[in-house]
Short mmCIF file of C-alpha atoms in Angstrom, two decimals:
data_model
loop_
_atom_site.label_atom_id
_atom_site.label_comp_id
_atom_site.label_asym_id
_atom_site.label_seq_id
_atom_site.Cartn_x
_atom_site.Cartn_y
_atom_site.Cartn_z
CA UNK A 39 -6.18 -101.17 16.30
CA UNK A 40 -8.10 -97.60 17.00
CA UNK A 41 -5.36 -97.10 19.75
CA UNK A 42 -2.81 -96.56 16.99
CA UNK A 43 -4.56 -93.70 14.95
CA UNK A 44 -2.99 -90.68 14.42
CA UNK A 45 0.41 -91.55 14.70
CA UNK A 46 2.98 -93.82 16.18
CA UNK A 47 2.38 -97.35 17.96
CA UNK A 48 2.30 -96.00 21.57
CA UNK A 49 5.48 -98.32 22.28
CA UNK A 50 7.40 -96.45 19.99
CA UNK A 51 6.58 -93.23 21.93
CA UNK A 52 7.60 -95.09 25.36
CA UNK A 53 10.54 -95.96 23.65
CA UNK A 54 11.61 -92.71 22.93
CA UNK A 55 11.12 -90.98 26.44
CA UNK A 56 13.35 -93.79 27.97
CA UNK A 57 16.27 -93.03 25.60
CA UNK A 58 15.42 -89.58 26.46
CA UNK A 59 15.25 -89.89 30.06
CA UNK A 60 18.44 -92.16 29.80
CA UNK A 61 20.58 -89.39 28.16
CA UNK A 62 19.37 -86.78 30.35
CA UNK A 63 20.16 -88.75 33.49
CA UNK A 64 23.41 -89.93 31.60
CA UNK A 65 24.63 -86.07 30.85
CA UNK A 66 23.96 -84.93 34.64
CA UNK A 67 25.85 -88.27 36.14
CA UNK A 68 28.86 -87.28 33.86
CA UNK A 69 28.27 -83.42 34.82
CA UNK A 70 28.56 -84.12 38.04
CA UNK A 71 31.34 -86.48 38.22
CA UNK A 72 33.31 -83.83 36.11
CA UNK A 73 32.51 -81.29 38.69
CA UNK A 74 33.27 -83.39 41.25
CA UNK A 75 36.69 -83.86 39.80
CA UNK A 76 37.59 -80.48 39.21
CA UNK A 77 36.83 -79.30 42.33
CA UNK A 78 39.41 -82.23 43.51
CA UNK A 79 41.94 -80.59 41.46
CA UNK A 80 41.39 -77.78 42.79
CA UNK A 81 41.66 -78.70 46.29
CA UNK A 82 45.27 -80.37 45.39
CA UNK A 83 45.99 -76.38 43.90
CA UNK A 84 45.12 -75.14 46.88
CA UNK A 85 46.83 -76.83 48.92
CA UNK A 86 50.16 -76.61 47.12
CA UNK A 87 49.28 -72.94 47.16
CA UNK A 88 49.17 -72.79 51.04
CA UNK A 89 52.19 -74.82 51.60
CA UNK A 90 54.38 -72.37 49.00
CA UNK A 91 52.89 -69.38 51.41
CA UNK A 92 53.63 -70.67 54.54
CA UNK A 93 57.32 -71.53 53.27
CA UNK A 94 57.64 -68.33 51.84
CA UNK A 95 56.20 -66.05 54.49
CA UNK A 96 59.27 -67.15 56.70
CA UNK A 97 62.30 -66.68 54.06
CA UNK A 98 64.90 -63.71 54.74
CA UNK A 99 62.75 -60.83 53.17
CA UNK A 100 64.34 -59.63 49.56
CA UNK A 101 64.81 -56.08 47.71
CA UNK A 102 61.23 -55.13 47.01
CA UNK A 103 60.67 -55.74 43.35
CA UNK A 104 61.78 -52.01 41.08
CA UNK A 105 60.16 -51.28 37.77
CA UNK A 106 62.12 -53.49 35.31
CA UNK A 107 60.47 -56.52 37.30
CA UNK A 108 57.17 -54.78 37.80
CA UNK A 109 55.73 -56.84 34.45
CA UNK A 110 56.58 -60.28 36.25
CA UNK A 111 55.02 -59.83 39.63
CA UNK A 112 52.24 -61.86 40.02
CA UNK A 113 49.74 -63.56 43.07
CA UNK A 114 50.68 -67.28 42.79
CA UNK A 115 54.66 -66.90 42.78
CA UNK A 116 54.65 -63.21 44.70
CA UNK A 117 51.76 -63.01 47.24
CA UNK A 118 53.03 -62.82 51.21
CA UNK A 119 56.67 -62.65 50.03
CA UNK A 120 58.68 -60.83 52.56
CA UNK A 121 60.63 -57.79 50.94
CA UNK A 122 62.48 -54.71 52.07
CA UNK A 123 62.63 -51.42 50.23
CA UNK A 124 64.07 -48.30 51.78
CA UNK A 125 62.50 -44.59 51.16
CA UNK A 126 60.81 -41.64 52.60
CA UNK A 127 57.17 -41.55 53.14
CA UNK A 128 54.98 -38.68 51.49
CA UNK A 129 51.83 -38.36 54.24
CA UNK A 130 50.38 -35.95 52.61
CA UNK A 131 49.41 -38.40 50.47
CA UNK A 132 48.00 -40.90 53.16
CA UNK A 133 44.40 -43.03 51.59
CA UNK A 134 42.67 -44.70 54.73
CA UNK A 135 41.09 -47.81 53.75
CA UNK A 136 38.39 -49.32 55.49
CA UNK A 137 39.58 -52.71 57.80
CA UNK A 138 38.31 -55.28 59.65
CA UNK A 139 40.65 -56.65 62.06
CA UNK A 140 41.16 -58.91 65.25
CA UNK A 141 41.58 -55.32 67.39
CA UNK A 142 37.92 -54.63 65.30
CA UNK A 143 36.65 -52.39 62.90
CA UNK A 144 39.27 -49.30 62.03
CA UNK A 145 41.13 -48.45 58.30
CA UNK A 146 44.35 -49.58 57.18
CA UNK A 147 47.13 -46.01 56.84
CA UNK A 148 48.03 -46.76 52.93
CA UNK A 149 51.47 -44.06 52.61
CA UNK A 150 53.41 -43.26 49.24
CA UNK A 151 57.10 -44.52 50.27
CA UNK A 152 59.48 -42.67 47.25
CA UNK A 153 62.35 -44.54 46.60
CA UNK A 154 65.81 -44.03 45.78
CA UNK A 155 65.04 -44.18 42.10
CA UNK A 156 61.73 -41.94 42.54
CA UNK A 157 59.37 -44.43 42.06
CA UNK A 158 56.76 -45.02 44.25
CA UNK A 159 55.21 -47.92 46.79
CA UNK A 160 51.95 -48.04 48.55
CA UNK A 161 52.88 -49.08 52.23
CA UNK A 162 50.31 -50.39 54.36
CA UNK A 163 51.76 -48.87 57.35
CA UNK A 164 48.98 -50.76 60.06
CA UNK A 165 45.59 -50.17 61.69
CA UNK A 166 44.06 -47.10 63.37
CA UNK A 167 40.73 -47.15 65.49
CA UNK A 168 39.21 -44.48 63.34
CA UNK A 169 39.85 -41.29 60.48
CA UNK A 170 40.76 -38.75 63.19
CA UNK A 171 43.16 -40.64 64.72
CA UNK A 172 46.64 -38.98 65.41
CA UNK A 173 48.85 -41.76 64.38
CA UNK A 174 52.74 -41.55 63.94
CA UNK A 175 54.13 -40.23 60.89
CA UNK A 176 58.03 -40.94 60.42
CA UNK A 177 60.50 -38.20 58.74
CA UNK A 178 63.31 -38.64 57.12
CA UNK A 179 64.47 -42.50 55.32
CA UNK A 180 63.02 -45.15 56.74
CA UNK A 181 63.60 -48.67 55.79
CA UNK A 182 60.34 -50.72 55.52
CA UNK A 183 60.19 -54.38 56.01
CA UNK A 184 56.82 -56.31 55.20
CA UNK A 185 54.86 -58.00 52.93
CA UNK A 186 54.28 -57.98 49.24
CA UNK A 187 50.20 -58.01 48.30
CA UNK A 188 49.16 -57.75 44.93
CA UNK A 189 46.39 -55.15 43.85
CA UNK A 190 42.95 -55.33 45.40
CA UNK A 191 41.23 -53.23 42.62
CA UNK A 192 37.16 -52.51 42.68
CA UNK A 193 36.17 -52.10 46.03
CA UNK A 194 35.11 -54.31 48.81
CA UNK A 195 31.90 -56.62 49.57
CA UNK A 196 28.75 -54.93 47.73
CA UNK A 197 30.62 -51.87 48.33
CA UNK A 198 32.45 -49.81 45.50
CA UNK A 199 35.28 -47.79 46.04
CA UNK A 200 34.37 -44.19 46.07
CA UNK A 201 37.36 -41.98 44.77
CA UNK A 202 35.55 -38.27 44.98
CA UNK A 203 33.71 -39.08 48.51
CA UNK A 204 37.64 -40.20 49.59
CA UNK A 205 35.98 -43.46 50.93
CA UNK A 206 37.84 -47.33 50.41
CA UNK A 207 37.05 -50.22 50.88
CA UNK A 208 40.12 -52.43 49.21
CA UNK A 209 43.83 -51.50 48.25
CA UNK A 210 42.77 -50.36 44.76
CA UNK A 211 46.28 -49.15 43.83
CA UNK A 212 45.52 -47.32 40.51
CA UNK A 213 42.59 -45.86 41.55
CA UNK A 214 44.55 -44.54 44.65
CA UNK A 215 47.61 -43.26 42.65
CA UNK A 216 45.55 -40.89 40.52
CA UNK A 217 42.84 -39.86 43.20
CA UNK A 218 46.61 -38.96 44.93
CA UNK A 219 48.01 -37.94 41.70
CA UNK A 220 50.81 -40.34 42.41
CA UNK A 221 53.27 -42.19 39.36
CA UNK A 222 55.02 -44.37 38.99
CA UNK A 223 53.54 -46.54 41.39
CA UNK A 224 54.81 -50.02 41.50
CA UNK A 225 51.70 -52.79 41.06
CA UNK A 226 52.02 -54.14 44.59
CA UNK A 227 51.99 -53.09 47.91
CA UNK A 228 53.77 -54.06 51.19
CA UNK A 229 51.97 -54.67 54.63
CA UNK A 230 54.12 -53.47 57.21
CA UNK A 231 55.17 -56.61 59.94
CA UNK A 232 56.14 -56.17 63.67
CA UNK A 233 55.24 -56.52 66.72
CA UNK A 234 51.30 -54.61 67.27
CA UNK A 235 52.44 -54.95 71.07
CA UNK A 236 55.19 -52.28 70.32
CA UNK A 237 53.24 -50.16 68.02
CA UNK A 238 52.59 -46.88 69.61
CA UNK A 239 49.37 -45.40 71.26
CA UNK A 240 47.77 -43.91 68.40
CA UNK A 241 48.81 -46.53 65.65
CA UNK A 242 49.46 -47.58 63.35
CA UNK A 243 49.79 -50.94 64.24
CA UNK A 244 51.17 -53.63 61.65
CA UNK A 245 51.46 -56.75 61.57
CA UNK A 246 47.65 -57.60 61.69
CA UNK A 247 47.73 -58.90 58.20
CA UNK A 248 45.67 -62.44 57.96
CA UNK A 249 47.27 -65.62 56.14
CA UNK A 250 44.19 -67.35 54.85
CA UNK A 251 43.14 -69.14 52.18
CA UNK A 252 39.33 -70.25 51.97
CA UNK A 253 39.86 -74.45 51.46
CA UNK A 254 36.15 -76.04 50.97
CA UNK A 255 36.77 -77.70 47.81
CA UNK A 256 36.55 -81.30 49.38
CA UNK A 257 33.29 -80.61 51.00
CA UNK A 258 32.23 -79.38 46.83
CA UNK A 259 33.59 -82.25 45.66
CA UNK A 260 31.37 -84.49 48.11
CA UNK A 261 28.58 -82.71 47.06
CA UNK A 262 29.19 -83.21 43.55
CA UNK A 263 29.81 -87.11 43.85
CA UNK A 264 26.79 -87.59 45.91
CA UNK A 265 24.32 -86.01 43.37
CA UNK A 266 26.26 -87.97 40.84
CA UNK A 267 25.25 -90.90 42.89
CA UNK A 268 22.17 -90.18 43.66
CA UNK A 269 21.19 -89.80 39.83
CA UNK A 270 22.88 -93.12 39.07
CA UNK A 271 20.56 -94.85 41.98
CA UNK A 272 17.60 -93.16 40.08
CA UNK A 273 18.46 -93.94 37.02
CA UNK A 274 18.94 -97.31 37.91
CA UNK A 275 15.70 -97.67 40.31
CA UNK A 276 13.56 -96.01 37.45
CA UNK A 277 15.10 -98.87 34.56
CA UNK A 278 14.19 -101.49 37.12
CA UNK A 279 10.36 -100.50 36.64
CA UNK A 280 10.52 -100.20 33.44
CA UNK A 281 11.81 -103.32 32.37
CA UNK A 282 11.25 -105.59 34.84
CA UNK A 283 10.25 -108.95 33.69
CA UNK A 284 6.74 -109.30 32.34
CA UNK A 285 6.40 -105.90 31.44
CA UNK A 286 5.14 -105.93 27.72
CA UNK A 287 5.12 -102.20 27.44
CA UNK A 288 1.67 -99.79 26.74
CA UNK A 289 1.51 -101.46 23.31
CA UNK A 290 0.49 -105.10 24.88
CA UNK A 291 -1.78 -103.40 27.14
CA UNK A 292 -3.55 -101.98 25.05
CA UNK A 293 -3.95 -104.99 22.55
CA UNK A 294 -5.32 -107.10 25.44
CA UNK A 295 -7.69 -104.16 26.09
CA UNK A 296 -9.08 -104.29 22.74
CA UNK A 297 -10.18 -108.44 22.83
#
């Protein structure tokens, strides 16, 4: 009986690591069927998101939203709604943010448009090739039909926007409207639609604005399934072995060691 000194019957020790094992491989199974799962949920969100933007991006455009609705505007009922607002822009006050675009790299022409009531919208007014570029600046009212985006605040990619060095790399509308000492500046802004055939020469062009929504939630939840799966086969490969029959555990082994 030397083999038992000090502590424990070996057995009892074995016993313990497979209840151990067995939760552990228990927990990740459920962990990764509960991933699994919530990644299918949120492919069924998505989708239900995409449908309600491709229905809405083709309704009759609506009255831009004015300050006593500013509180209510938000990205899953208001994002790509089409809207009209009529105003006059203020290019002085013109922010170029960096753009990536199907015509290539450039900046989107971000103008103040003051409405009727003196509040203020940040127009996305189109693409230009580069900072320099002499691009067309209407007088006078204009009536502007696009868009609505919500706020895009922070910066771009690794990149931070940088307010004193006048560079920008997303639609950051607060930090625009006090680097252009601009208020009361409604929470959204509007990318300008059209026709980019009929823009002229020098930009800006509109109507470059991408409608897309990044879907891979199905492939996630195949991923998570599978490694649920695959610790379920392990799990179940690994109790095989250790209780197939005529397996007596370390304790018998070691008795018939000790005749």
């Amino acid at each position: 009986m030397a083999n038992h000194a000090g502590g424990a019957p070996v057995s009892a020790r074995r016993w313990a690591a497979r209840v151990f094992w067995g939760l552990l491989a228990l927990g990740a199974f459920a962990g990764f069927l509960a991933l699994g799962q919530w990644q299918v949920e949120r492919r069924a969100w998505k989708l239900d998101l995409i449908q309600r933007v491709e229905e809405r991006v083709h309704a009759d455009p609506l009255t831009a939203p004015r300050p006593m609705d500013w509180d209510g505007v938000n990205e899953d009922r208001d994002e790509y709604r089409p809207v009209r607002l009529h105003g006059t822009y203020l290019h002085d006050r013109d922010t170029l943010v960096q753009a990536t675009t199907r015509l290539g790299g450039g900046y989107w022409v971000m103008t103040p448009l003051r409405r009727d009531d003196g509040t203020l919208v940040l127009i996305n007014r189109g693409y230009v090739p580069d900072r320099d570029a002499d691009y067309a600046r209407p007088q006078g009212p204009v009536t502007v039909t696009g868009l609505l985006r919500v706020d895009q605040p922070g910066g771009g990619f690794l990149r931070d926007n940088d307010p004193a060095a006048d560079r920008w790399y997303s639609r950051d509308l607060a930090a625009i409207a006090e680097a252009r000492d601009l208020a009361p500046v409604a929470p959204y802004f509007v990318d300008v639609t059209g026709d980019p055939d009929a823009a002229p020469e020098a930009g800006p062009v509109p109507g470059l604005t991408v409608i897309e929504f990044h879907n891979n939630h199905l492939v996630y939840a195949i991923t998570w399934y599978i490694l649920a799966l695959m610790v379920a086969a392990g799990a179940l490969y690994t109790a095989r072995q250790e209780f197939r029959p005529g397996d007596q555990g370390d304790d018998d082994h070691d008795h018939s060691g000790s005749h």
